[in-house]
mmCIF file of C-alpha atoms in Angstrom:
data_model
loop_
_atom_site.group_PDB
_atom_site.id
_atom_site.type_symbol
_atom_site.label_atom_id
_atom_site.label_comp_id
_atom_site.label_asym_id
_atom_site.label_seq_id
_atom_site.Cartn_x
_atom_site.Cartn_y
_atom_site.Cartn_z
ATOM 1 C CA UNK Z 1 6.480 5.352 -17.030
ATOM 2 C CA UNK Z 2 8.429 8.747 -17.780
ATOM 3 C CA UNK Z 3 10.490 9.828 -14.651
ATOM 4 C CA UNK Z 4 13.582 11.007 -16.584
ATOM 5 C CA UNK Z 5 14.992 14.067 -14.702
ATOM 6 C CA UNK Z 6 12.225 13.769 -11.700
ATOM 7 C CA UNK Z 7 13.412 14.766 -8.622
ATOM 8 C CA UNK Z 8 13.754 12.374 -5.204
ATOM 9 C CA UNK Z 9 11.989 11.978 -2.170
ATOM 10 C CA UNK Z 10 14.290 13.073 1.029
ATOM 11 C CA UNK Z 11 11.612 11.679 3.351
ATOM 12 C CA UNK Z 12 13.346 8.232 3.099
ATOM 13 C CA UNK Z 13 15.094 5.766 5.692
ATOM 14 C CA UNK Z 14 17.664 3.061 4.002
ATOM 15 C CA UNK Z 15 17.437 0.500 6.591
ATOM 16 C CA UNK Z 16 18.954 -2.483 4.558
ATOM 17 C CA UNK Z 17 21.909 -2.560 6.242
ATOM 18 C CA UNK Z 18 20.182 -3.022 9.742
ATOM 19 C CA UNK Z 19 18.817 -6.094 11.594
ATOM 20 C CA UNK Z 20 15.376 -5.947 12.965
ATOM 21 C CA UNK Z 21 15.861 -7.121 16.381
ATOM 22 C CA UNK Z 22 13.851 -9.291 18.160
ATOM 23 C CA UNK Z 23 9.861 -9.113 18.520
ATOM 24 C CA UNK Z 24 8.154 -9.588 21.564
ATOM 25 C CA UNK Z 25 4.922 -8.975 19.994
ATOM 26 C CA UNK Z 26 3.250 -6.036 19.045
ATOM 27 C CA UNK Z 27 0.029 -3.547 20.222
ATOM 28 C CA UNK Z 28 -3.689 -4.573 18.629
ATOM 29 C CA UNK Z 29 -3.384 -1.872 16.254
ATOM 30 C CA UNK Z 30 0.287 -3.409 14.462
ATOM 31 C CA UNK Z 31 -1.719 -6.405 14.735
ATOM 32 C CA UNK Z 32 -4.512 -5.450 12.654
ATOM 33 C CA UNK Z 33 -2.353 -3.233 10.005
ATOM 34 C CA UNK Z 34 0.400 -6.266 9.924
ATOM 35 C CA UNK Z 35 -2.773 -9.232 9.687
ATOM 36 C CA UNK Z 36 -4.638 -7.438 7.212
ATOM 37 C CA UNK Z 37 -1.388 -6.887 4.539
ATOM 38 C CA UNK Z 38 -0.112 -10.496 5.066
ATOM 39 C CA UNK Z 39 -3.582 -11.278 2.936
ATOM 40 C CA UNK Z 40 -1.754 -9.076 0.281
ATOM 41 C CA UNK Z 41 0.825 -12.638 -0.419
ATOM 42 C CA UNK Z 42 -2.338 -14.972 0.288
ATOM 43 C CA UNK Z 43 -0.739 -16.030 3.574
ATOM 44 C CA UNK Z 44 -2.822 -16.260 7.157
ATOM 45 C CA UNK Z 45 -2.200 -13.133 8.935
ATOM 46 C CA UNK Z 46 -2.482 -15.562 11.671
ATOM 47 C CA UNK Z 47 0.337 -16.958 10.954
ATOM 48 C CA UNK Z 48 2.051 -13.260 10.764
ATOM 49 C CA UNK Z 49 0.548 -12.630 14.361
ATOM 50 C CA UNK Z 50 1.469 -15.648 16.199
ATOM 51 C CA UNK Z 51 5.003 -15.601 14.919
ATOM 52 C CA UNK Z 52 5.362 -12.629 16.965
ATOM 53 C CA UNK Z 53 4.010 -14.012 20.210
ATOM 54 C CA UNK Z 54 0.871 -11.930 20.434
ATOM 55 C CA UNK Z 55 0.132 -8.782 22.300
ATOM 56 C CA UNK Z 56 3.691 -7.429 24.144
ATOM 57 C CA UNK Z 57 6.258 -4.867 23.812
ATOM 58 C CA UNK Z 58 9.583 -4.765 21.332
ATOM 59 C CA UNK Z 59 12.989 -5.834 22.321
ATOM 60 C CA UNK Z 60 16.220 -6.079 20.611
ATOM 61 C CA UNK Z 61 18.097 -2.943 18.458
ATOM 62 C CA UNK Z 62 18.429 -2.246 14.795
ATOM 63 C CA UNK Z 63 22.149 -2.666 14.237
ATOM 64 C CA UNK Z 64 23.940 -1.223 11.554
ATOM 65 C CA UNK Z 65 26.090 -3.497 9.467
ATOM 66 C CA UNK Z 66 28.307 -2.773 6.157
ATOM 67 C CA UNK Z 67 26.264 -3.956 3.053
ATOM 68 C CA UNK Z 68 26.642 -3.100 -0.966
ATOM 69 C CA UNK Z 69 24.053 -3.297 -3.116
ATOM 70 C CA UNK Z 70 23.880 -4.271 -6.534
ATOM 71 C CA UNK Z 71 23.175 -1.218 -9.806
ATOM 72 C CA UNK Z 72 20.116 -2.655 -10.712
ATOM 73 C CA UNK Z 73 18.519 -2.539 -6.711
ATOM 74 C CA UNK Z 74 20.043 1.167 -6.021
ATOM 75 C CA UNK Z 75 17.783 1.862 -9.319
ATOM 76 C CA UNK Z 76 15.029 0.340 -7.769
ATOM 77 C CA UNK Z 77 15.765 2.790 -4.671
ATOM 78 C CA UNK Z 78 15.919 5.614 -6.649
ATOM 79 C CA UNK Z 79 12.772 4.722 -8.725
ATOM 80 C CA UNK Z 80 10.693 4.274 -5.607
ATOM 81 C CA UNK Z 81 11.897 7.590 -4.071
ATOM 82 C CA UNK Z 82 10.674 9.592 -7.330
ATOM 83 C CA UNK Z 83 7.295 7.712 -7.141
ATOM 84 C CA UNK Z 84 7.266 9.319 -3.341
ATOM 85 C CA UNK Z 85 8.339 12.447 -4.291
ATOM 86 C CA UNK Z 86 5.455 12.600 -6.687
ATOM 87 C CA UNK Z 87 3.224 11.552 -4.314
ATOM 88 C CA UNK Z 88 4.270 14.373 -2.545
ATOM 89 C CA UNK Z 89 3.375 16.848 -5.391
ATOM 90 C CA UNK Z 90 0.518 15.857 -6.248
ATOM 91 C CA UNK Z 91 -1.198 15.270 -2.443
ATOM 92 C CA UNK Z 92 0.144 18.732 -1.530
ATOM 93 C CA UNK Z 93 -1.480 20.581 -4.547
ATOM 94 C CA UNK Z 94 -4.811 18.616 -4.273
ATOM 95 C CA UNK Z 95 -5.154 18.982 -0.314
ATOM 96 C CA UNK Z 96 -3.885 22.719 -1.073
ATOM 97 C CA UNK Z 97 -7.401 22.956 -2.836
ATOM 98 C CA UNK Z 98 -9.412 21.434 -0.121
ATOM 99 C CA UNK Z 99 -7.424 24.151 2.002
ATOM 100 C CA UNK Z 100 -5.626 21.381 4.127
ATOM 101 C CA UNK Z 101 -1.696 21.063 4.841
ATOM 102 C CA UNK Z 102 -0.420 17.901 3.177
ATOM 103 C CA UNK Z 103 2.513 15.935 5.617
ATOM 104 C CA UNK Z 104 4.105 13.378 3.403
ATOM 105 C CA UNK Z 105 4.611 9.846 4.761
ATOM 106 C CA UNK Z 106 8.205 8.503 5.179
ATOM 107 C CA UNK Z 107 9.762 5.708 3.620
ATOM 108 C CA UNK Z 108 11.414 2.940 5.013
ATOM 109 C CA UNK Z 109 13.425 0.242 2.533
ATOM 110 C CA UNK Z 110 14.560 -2.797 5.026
ATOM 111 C CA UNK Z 111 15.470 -6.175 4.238
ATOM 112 C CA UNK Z 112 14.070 -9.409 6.074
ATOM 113 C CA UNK Z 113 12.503 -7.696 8.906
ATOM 114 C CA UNK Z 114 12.252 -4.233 10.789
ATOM 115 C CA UNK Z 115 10.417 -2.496 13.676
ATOM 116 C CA UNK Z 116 8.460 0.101 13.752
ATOM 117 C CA UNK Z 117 5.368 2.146 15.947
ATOM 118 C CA UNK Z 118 3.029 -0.493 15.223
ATOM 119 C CA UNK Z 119 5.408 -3.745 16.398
ATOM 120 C CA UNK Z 120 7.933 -5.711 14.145
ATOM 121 C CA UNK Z 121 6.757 -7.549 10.233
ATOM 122 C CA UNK Z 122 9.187 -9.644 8.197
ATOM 123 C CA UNK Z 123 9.225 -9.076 4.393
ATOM 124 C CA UNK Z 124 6.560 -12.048 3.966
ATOM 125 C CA UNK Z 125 3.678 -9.396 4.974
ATOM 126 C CA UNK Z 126 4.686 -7.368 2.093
ATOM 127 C CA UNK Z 127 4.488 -3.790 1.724
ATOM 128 C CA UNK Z 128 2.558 -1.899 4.692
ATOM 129 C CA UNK Z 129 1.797 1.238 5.562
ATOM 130 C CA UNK Z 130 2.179 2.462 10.105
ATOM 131 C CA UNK Z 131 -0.299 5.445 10.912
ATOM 132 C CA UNK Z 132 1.428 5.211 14.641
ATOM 133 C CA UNK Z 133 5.148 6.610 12.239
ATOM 134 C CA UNK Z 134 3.408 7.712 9.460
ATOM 135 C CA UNK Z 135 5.862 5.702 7.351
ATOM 136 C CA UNK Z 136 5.743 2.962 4.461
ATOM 137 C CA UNK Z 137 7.866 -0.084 4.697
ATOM 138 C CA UNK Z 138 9.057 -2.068 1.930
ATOM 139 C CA UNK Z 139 11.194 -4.469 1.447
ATOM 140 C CA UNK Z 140 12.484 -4.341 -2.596
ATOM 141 C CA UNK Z 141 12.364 -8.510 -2.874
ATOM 142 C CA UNK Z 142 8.527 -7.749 -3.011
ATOM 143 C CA UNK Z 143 8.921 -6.764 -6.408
ATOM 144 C CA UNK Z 144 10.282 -9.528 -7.880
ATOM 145 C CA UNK Z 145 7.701 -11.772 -5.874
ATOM 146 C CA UNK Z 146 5.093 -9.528 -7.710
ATOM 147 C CA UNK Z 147 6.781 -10.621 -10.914
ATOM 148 C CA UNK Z 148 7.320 -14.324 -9.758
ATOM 149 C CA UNK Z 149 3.988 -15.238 -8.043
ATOM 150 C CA UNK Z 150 1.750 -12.608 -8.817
ATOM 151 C CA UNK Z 151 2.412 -12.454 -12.646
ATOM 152 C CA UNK Z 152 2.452 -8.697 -12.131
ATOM 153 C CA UNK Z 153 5.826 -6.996 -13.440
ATOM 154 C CA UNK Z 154 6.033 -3.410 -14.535
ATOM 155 C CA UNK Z 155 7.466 -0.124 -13.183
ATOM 156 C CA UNK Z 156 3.510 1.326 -12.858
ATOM 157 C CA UNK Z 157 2.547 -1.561 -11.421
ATOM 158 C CA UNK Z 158 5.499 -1.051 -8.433
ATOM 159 C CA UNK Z 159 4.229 2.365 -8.498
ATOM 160 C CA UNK Z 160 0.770 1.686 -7.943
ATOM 161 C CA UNK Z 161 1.888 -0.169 -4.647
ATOM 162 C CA UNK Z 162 3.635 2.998 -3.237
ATOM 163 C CA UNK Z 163 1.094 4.733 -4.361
ATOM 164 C CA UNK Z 164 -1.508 2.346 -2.492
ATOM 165 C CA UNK Z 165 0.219 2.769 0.283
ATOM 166 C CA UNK Z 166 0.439 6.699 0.523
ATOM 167 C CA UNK Z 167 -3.205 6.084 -0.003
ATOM 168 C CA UNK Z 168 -3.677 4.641 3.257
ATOM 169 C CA UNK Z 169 -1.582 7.645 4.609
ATOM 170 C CA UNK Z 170 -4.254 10.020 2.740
ATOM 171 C CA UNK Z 171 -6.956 8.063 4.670
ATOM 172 C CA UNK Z 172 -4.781 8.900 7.714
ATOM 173 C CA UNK Z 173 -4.624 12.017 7.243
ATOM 174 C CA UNK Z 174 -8.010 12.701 6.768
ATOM 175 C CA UNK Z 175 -9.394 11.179 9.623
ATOM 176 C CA UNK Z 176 -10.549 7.881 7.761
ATOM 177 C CA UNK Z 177 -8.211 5.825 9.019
ATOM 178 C CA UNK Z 178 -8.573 5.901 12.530
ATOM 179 C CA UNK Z 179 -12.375 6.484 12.501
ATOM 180 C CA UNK Z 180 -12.296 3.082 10.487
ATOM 181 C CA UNK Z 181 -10.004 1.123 12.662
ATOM 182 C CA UNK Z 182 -11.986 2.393 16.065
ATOM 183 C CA UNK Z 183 -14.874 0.879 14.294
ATOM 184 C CA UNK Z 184 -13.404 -2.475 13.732
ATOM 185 C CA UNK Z 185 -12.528 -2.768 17.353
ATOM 186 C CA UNK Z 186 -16.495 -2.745 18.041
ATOM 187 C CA UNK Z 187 -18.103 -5.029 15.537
ATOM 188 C CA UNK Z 188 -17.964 -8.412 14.712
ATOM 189 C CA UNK Z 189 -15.611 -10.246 12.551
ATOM 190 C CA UNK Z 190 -17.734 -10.539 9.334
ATOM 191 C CA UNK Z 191 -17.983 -6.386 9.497
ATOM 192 C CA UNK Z 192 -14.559 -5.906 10.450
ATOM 193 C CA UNK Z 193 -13.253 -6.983 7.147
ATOM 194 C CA UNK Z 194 -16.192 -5.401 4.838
ATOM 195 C CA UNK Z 195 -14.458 -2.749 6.981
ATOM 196 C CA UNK Z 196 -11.498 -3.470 6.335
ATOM 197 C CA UNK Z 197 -12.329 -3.845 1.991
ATOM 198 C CA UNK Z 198 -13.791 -0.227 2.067
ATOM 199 C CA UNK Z 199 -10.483 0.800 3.706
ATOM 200 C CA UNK Z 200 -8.166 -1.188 1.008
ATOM 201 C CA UNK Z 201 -10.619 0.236 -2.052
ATOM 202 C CA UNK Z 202 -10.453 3.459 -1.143
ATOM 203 C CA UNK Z 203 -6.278 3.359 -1.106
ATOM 204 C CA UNK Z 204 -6.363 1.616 -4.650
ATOM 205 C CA UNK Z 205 -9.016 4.688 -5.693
ATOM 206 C CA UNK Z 206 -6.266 7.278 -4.037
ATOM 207 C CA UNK Z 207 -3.610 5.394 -5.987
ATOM 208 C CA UNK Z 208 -5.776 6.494 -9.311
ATOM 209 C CA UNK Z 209 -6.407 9.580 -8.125
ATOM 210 C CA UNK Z 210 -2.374 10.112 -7.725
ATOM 211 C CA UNK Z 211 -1.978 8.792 -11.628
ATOM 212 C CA UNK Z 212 -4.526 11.311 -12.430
ATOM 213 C CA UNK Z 213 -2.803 14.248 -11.450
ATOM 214 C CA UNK Z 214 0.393 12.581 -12.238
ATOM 215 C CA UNK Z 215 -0.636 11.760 -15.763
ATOM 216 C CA UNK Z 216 -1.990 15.318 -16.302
ATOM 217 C CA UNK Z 217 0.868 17.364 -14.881
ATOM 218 C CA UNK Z 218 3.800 15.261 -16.602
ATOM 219 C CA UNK Z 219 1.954 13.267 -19.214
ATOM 220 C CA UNK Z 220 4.366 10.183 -18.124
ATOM 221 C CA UNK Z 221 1.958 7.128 -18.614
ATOM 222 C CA UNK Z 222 0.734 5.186 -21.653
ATOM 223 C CA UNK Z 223 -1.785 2.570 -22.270
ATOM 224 C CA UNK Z 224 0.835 0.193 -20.919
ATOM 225 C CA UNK Z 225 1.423 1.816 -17.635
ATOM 226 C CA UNK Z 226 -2.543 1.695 -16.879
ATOM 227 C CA UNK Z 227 -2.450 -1.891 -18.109
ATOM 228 C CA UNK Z 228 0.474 -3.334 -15.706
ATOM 229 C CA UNK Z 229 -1.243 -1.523 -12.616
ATOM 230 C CA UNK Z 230 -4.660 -3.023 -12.978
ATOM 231 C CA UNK Z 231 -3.200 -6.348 -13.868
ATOM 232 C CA UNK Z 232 -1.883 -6.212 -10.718
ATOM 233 C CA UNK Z 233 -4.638 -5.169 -9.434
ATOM 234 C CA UNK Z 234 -6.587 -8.221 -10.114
ATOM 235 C CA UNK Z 235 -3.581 -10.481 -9.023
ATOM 236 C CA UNK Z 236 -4.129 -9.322 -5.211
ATOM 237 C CA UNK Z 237 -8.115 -9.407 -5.309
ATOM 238 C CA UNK Z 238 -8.883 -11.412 -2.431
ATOM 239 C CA UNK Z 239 -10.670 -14.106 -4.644
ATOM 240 C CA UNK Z 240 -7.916 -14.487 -7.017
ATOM 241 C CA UNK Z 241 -5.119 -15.032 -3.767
ATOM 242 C CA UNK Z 242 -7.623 -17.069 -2.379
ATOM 243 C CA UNK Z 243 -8.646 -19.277 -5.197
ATOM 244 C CA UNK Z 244 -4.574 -19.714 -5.988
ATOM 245 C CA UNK Z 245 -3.456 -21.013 -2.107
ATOM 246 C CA UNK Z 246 -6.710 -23.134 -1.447
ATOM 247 C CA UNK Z 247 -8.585 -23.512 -4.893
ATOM 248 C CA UNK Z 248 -11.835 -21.680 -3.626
ATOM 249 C CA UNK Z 249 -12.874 -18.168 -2.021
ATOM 250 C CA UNK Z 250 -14.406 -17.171 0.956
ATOM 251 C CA UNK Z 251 -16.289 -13.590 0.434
ATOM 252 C CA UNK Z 252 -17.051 -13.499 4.424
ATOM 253 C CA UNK Z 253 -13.309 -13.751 4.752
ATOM 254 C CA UNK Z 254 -11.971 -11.101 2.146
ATOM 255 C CA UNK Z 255 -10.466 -7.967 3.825
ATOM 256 C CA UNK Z 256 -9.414 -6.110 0.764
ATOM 257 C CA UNK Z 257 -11.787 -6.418 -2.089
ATOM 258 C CA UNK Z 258 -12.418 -8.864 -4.938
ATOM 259 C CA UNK Z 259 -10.329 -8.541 -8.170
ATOM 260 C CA UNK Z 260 -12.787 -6.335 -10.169
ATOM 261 C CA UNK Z 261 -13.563 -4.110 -7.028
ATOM 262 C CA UNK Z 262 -9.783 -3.418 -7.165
ATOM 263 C CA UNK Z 263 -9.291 -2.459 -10.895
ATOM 264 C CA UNK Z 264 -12.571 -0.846 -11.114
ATOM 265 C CA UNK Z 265 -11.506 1.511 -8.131
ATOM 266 C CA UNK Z 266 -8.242 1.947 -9.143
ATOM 267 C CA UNK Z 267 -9.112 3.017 -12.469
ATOM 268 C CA UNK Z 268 -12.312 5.395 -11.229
ATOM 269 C CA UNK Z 269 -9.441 7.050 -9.503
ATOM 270 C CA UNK Z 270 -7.879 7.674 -12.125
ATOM 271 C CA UNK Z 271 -10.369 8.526 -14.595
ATOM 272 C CA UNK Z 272 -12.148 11.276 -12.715
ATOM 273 C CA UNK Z 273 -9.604 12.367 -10.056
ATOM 274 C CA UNK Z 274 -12.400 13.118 -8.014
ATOM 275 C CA UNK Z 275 -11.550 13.676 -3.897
ATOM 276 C CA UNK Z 276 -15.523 13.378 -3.046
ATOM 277 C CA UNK Z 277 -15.583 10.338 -4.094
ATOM 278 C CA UNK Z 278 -15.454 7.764 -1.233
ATOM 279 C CA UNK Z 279 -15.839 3.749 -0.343
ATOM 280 C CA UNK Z 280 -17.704 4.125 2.646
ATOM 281 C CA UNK Z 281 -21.142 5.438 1.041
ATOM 282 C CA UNK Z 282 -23.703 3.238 -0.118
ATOM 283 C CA UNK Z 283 -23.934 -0.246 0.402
ATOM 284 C CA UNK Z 284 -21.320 -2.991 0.506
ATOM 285 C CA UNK Z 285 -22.697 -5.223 -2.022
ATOM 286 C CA UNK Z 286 -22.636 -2.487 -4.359
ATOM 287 C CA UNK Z 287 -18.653 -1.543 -3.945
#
């Protein structure tokens, strides 16, 4: 991917030299953002939510603490801030023509753990996005755990999970979001996470439909670039996590879409760039 000379995202928070404090638990809606990513490592968000000692309040302070960084993570750092400020772009110019305001998300880069408006996560929930801040978190070891365990290396494919992520701030912005979540408070289990999939398709189709415009505007991706993104793709399909920890899948259980659901939204996305285009039409089985 082309980014020579792009500019940077300033709506970014360097937190790596802070300590996340120390949970007390976290409010039903952290726990339902925070269970539903840990799924993204093919862990039990279960595990995720215990650990934190179930509904409560935060304690503890972020404290600041002197840290260096190596070359090749401050390049990582600036890479993801030019993927944000291209998110930034290209949601501003295509809500500009459904004559809407675009308010980019914030960034967050931590280390080990952090706290934020929707309770505290460690880096083994992976990346996630906060609708109560508005902000992504990341922790930068996720990337080499993409390359390690989910045999998905690549700078597209780190850009597709920004990208996925600002999706789910799209949704949020658009009402989606927090019509969706409402819902998933009032149904049972088994529609809570076809819920949840229509949610987690729609930010991979967002994620295309940034590429689109980002493609057309700069002409910065290749074959290769399309390739690493919908490899990894299909290495965080629920069925292919699920298969990997426990050597057989559980469609009742999935919460974020099959393999092929993911790379076939994903690349819809970006094929047609298309903002009427939406997950929660039609019916499930046919997603």
């Amino acid at each position: 991917m082309d980014l020579d000379g792009r500019r940077e995202s300033e709506n970014f928070e360097d937190r790596r030299g802070m300590s996340g404090g120390t949970m007390a638990g976290m409010g039903i809606g952290g726990m339902i953002i925070i269970g539903l990513i840990a799924l993204l490592m093919g862990g039990n968000p279960l595990d995720v939510i215990q650990s934190t000692g179930g509904l409560g309040s935060m304690t503890g302070q972020e404290e600041g603490t002197e840290q260096t960084f190596s070359p090749e993570e401050e390049e990582q750092v600036k890479f993801c801030r030019q993927i944000l400020g291209s998110t930034e772009d290209v949601w501003s110019a295509v809500f500009k023509k459904m004559g809407m305001q675009y308010t980019p998300p914030t960034l967050v880069i931590f280390k080990g753990s952090v706290q934020t408006n929707c309770g505290g996560a460690t880096s083994a929930v992976g990346p996630f996005y906060c609708s109560a801040d508005q902000k992504l978190y990341l922790d930068l070891s996720f990337f080499k755990q993409m390359e390690t365990q989910l045999k998905s290396g690549g700078d597209f494919a780190r850009a597709y999970v920004i990208a996925h992520e600002v999706g789910h701030h799209v949704e949020n912005l658009l009402g989606i979001l927090g019509k969706a979540h409402s819902q998933m408070q009032r149904v049972n289990s088994r529609q809570s996470n076809q819920i949840s999939v229509r949610l987690e398709l729609l930010a991979d189709y967002y994620a295309g439909v940034w590429a689109h415009y980002e493609d057309r505007a700069f002409n910065s991706l290749d074959d290769t670039d399309m390739k690493e993104a919908i490899n990894c793709a299909q290495h965080i399909g629920d069925n292919y996590l699920q298969e990997q920890s426990q050597g057989y899948s559980q469609p009742e259980s999935f919460t974020h879409g099959t393999s092929d659901q993911r790379m076939r939204w994903l690349k819809r996305g970006y094929q047609t760039g298309d903002m009427q285009t939406t997950t929660f039409s039609g019916d499930y089985n046919d997603l």
